[in-house]
Structures are given as C-alpha cells and as structure tokens.
mmCIF file with all atom_site columns, C-alpha atoms in Angstrom:
data_model
loop_
_atom_site.group_PDB
_atom_site.id
_atom_site.type_symbol
_atom_site.label_atom_id
_atom_site.label_alt_id
_atom_site.label_comp_id
_atom_site.label_asym_id
_atom_site.label_entity_id
_atom_site.label_seq_id
_atom_site.pdbx_PDB_ins_code
_atom_site.Cartn_x
_atom_site.Cartn_y
_atom_site.Cartn_z
_atom_site.occupancy
_atom_site.B_iso_or_equiv
_atom_site.pdbx_formal_charge
_atom_site.auth_seq_id
_atom_site.auth_comp_id
_atom_site.auth_asym_id
_atom_site.auth_atom_id
_atom_site.pdbx_PDB_model_num
ATOM 1  C CA . UNK Z 1 1  ? -7.720  -19.116 99.423  1.00 48.00 ? 1138 UNK Z CA 1
ATOM 2  C CA . UNK Z 1 2  ? -4.130  -20.161 98.962  1.00 57.00 ? 1139 UNK Z CA 1
ATOM 3  C CA . UNK Z 1 3  ? -1.357  -18.101 97.440  1.00 61.00 ? 1140 UNK Z CA 1
ATOM 4  C CA . UNK Z 1 4  ? -2.325  -18.314 93.801  1.00 67.00 ? 1141 UNK Z CA 1
ATOM 5  C CA . UNK Z 1 5  ? -2.289  -20.729 90.931  1.00 73.00 ? 1142 UNK Z CA 1
ATOM 6  C CA . UNK Z 1 6  ? 0.540   -23.259 90.602  1.00 75.00 ? 1143 UNK Z CA 1
ATOM 7  C CA . UNK Z 1 7  ? 2.156   -23.391 87.170  1.00 81.00 ? 1144 UNK Z CA 1
ATOM 8  C CA . UNK Z 1 8  ? 1.435   -26.775 85.598  1.00 81.00 ? 1145 UNK Z CA 1
ATOM 9  C CA . UNK Z 1 9  ? 4.361   -28.848 84.372  1.00 88.00 ? 1146 UNK Z CA 1
ATOM 10 C CA . UNK Z 1 10 ? 4.331   -30.773 81.078  1.00 90.00 ? 1147 UNK Z CA 1
ATOM 11 C CA . UNK Z 1 11 ? 2.311   -33.958 81.420  1.00 90.00 ? 1148 UNK Z CA 1
ATOM 12 C CA . UNK Z 1 12 ? 0.409   -32.852 84.516  1.00 88.00 ? 1149 UNK Z CA 1
ATOM 13 C CA . UNK Z 1 13 ? -3.287  -33.651 84.444  1.00 84.00 ? 1150 UNK Z CA 1
ATOM 14 C CA . UNK Z 1 14 ? -5.921  -31.997 86.612  1.00 78.00 ? 1151 UNK Z CA 1
ATOM 15 C CA . UNK Z 1 15 ? -7.460  -34.216 89.256  1.00 76.00 ? 1152 UNK Z CA 1
ATOM 16 C CA . UNK Z 1 16 ? -11.105 -33.517 89.912  1.00 81.00 ? 1153 UNK Z CA 1
ATOM 17 C CA . UNK Z 1 17 ? -12.709 -34.887 93.017  1.00 84.00 ? 1154 UNK Z CA 1
ATOM 18 C CA . UNK Z 1 18 ? -16.462 -34.390 92.813  1.00 88.00 ? 1155 UNK Z CA 1
ATOM 19 C CA . UNK Z 1 19 ? -17.207 -36.267 96.049  1.00 90.00 ? 1156 UNK Z CA 1
ATOM 20 C CA . UNK Z 1 20 ? -15.943 -35.045 99.390  1.00 90.00 ? 1157 UNK Z CA 1
ATOM 21 C CA . UNK Z 1 21 ? -16.370 -37.412 102.315 1.00 90.00 ? 1158 UNK Z CA 1
ATOM 22 C CA . UNK Z 1 22 ? -14.718 -35.291 105.046 1.00 91.00 ? 1159 UNK Z CA 1
ATOM 23 C CA . UNK Z 1 23 ? -16.309 -31.833 105.027 1.00 92.00 ? 1160 UNK Z CA 1
ATOM 24 C CA . UNK Z 1 24 ? -19.726 -31.169 106.544 1.00 93.00 ? 1161 UNK Z CA 1
ATOM 25 C CA . UNK Z 1 25 ? -22.448 -30.084 104.114 1.00 92.00 ? 1162 UNK Z CA 1
ATOM 26 C CA . UNK Z 1 26 ? -22.399 -26.366 105.053 1.00 93.00 ? 1163 UNK Z CA 1
ATOM 27 C CA . UNK Z 1 27 ? -18.622 -26.184 104.524 1.00 92.00 ? 1164 UNK Z CA 1
ATOM 28 C CA . UNK Z 1 28 ? -19.037 -27.688 101.036 1.00 92.00 ? 1165 UNK Z CA 1
ATOM 29 C CA . UNK Z 1 29 ? -21.763 -25.158 100.250 1.00 92.00 ? 1166 UNK Z CA 1
ATOM 30 C CA . UNK Z 1 30 ? -19.418 -22.254 101.092 1.00 91.00 ? 1167 UNK Z CA 1
ATOM 31 C CA . UNK Z 1 31 ? -16.429 -23.743 99.238  1.00 89.00 ? 1168 UNK Z CA 1
ATOM 32 C CA . UNK Z 1 32 ? -18.539 -24.520 96.156  1.00 91.00 ? 1169 UNK Z CA 1
ATOM 33 C CA . UNK Z 1 33 ? -19.788 -20.922 96.016  1.00 91.00 ? 1170 UNK Z CA 1
ATOM 34 C CA . UNK Z 1 34 ? -16.254 -19.531 96.351  1.00 87.00 ? 1171 UNK Z CA 1
ATOM 35 C CA . UNK Z 1 35 ? -14.835 -21.711 93.608  1.00 85.00 ? 1172 UNK Z CA 1
ATOM 36 C CA . UNK Z 1 36 ? -17.847 -21.520 91.243  1.00 87.00 ? 1173 UNK Z CA 1
ATOM 37 C CA . UNK Z 1 37 ? -16.263 -18.931 88.950  1.00 85.00 ? 1174 UNK Z CA 1
ATOM 38 C CA . UNK Z 1 38 ? -12.819 -20.542 89.226  1.00 82.00 ? 1175 UNK Z CA 1
ATOM 39 C CA . UNK Z 1 39 ? -12.658 -24.223 88.352  1.00 83.00 ? 1176 UNK Z CA 1
ATOM 40 C CA . UNK Z 1 40 ? -16.421 -24.813 88.528  1.00 82.00 ? 1177 UNK Z CA 1
ATOM 41 C CA . UNK Z 1 41 ? -16.002 -28.056 90.484  1.00 87.00 ? 1178 UNK Z CA 1
ATOM 42 C CA . UNK Z 1 42 ? -19.074 -28.648 92.628  1.00 90.00 ? 1179 UNK Z CA 1
ATOM 43 C CA . UNK Z 1 43 ? -18.215 -31.110 95.376  1.00 91.00 ? 1180 UNK Z CA 1
ATOM 44 C CA . UNK Z 1 44 ? -21.087 -33.227 96.648  1.00 90.00 ? 1181 UNK Z CA 1
ATOM 45 C CA . UNK Z 1 45 ? -22.073 -35.606 99.412  1.00 90.00 ? 1182 UNK Z CA 1
ATOM 46 C CA . UNK Z 1 46 ? -20.113 -34.347 102.417 1.00 91.00 ? 1183 UNK Z CA 1
ATOM 47 C CA . UNK Z 1 47 ? -19.481 -36.112 105.677 1.00 93.00 ? 1184 UNK Z CA 1
ATOM 48 C CA . UNK Z 1 48 ? -22.088 -38.703 106.614 1.00 93.00 ? 1185 UNK Z CA 1
ATOM 49 C CA . UNK Z 1 49 ? -22.801 -40.562 109.842 1.00 94.00 ? 1186 UNK Z CA 1
ATOM 50 C CA . UNK Z 1 50 ? -25.002 -43.529 110.577 1.00 95.00 ? 1187 UNK Z CA 1
ATOM 51 C CA . UNK Z 1 51 ? -28.135 -42.800 112.565 1.00 94.00 ? 1188 UNK Z CA 1
ATOM 52 C CA . UNK Z 1 52 ? -30.813 -45.412 113.146 1.00 95.00 ? 1189 UNK Z CA 1
ATOM 53 C CA . UNK Z 1 53 ? -29.310 -47.611 110.436 1.00 96.00 ? 1190 UNK Z CA 1
ATOM 54 C CA . UNK Z 1 54 ? -29.284 -44.857 107.789 1.00 95.00 ? 1191 UNK Z CA 1
ATOM 55 C CA . UNK Z 1 55 ? -26.532 -42.579 106.503 1.00 93.00 ? 1192 UNK Z CA 1
ATOM 56 C CA . UNK Z 1 56 ? -27.371 -38.944 107.175 1.00 93.00 ? 1193 UNK Z CA 1
ATOM 57 C CA . UNK Z 1 57 ? -25.537 -35.776 106.222 1.00 91.00 ? 1194 UNK Z CA 1
ATOM 58 C CA . UNK Z 1 58 ? -23.594 -33.893 108.881 1.00 92.00 ? 1195 UNK Z CA 1
ATOM 59 C CA . UNK Z 1 59 ? -24.664 -30.245 108.486 1.00 91.00 ? 1196 UNK Z CA 1
ATOM 60 C CA . UNK Z 1 60 ? -21.709 -28.708 110.371 1.00 93.00 ? 1197 UNK Z CA 1
ATOM 61 C CA . UNK Z 1 61 ? -21.031 -24.976 110.491 1.00 92.00 ? 1198 UNK Z CA 1
ATOM 62 C CA . UNK Z 1 62 ? -19.124 -22.636 108.225 1.00 90.00 ? 1199 UNK Z CA 1
ATOM 63 C CA . UNK Z 1 63 ? -17.793 -19.149 108.842 1.00 88.00 ? 1200 UNK Z CA 1
ATOM 64 C CA . UNK Z 1 64 ? -15.694 -17.084 106.504 1.00 85.00 ? 1201 UNK Z CA 1
ATOM 65 C CA . UNK Z 1 65 ? -13.704 -14.009 107.414 1.00 85.00 ? 1202 UNK Z CA 1
ATOM 66 C CA . UNK Z 1 66 ? -12.462 -11.653 104.732 1.00 84.00 ? 1203 UNK Z CA 1
ATOM 67 C CA . UNK Z 1 67 ? -9.822  -9.126  105.717 1.00 82.00 ? 1204 UNK Z CA 1
ATOM 68 C CA . UNK Z 1 68 ? -7.993  -6.588  103.591 1.00 84.00 ? 1205 UNK Z CA 1
ATOM 69 C CA . UNK Z 1 69 ? -4.524  -7.764  102.534 1.00 81.00 ? 1206 UNK Z CA 1
ATOM 70 C CA . UNK Z 1 70 ? -2.989  -4.473  103.627 1.00 83.00 ? 1207 UNK Z CA 1
ATOM 71 C CA . UNK Z 1 71 ? -4.485  -4.536  107.120 1.00 74.00 ? 1208 UNK Z CA 1
ATOM 72 C CA . UNK Z 1 72 ? -1.793  -3.817  109.740 1.00 78.00 ? 1209 UNK Z CA 1
ATOM 73 C CA . UNK Z 1 73 ? -0.905  -6.686  112.054 1.00 75.00 ? 1210 UNK Z CA 1
ATOM 74 C CA . UNK Z 1 74 ? -1.150  -5.881  115.754 1.00 74.00 ? 1211 UNK Z CA 1
ATOM 75 C CA . UNK Z 1 75 ? 1.916   -6.629  117.868 1.00 70.00 ? 1212 UNK Z CA 1
ATOM 76 C CA . UNK Z 1 76 ? 1.348   -9.219  120.574 1.00 66.00 ? 1213 UNK Z CA 1
#
C-alpha cells in the first residue's frame, strides 16, 4: 500500500496509534496482517455502535485485490 517509505527528517518521531475507531473489525484484521512484518503495529477495537445500550463491534467487510505492477492498462 502506498508508494514506499517516506524518509524521516531530523527530530521526527513515529506516531503509533494502537486504537482505530473508524475501521470495521474485518478491515483491521486484513490491515494488521499486511503490516505485521513491517511496523508490527496491531490496531485494535475498530468501529463500534450502540445496540441495546451496549457498544458492539461493527464487523464490516474487507476485500483485497492484488494485481501485477506491470499489468497493461486497458483504454477506455
């Protein structure tokens, strides 16, 4: 994902965000598996909604498509 690592400037500090309140649980599961060998950050919690007076996790859906970088682009 992305275009590569950004060179860090002097004085820059990494910001880790272990809790994610916007992504559904299944999206976090996919992202955590992708980044596991990179920065190792395992985001938790995920988006929650109130149901019957309790906060419950929103499962959501996640799909990932992997295409070769040299795949020709079709003209439209």
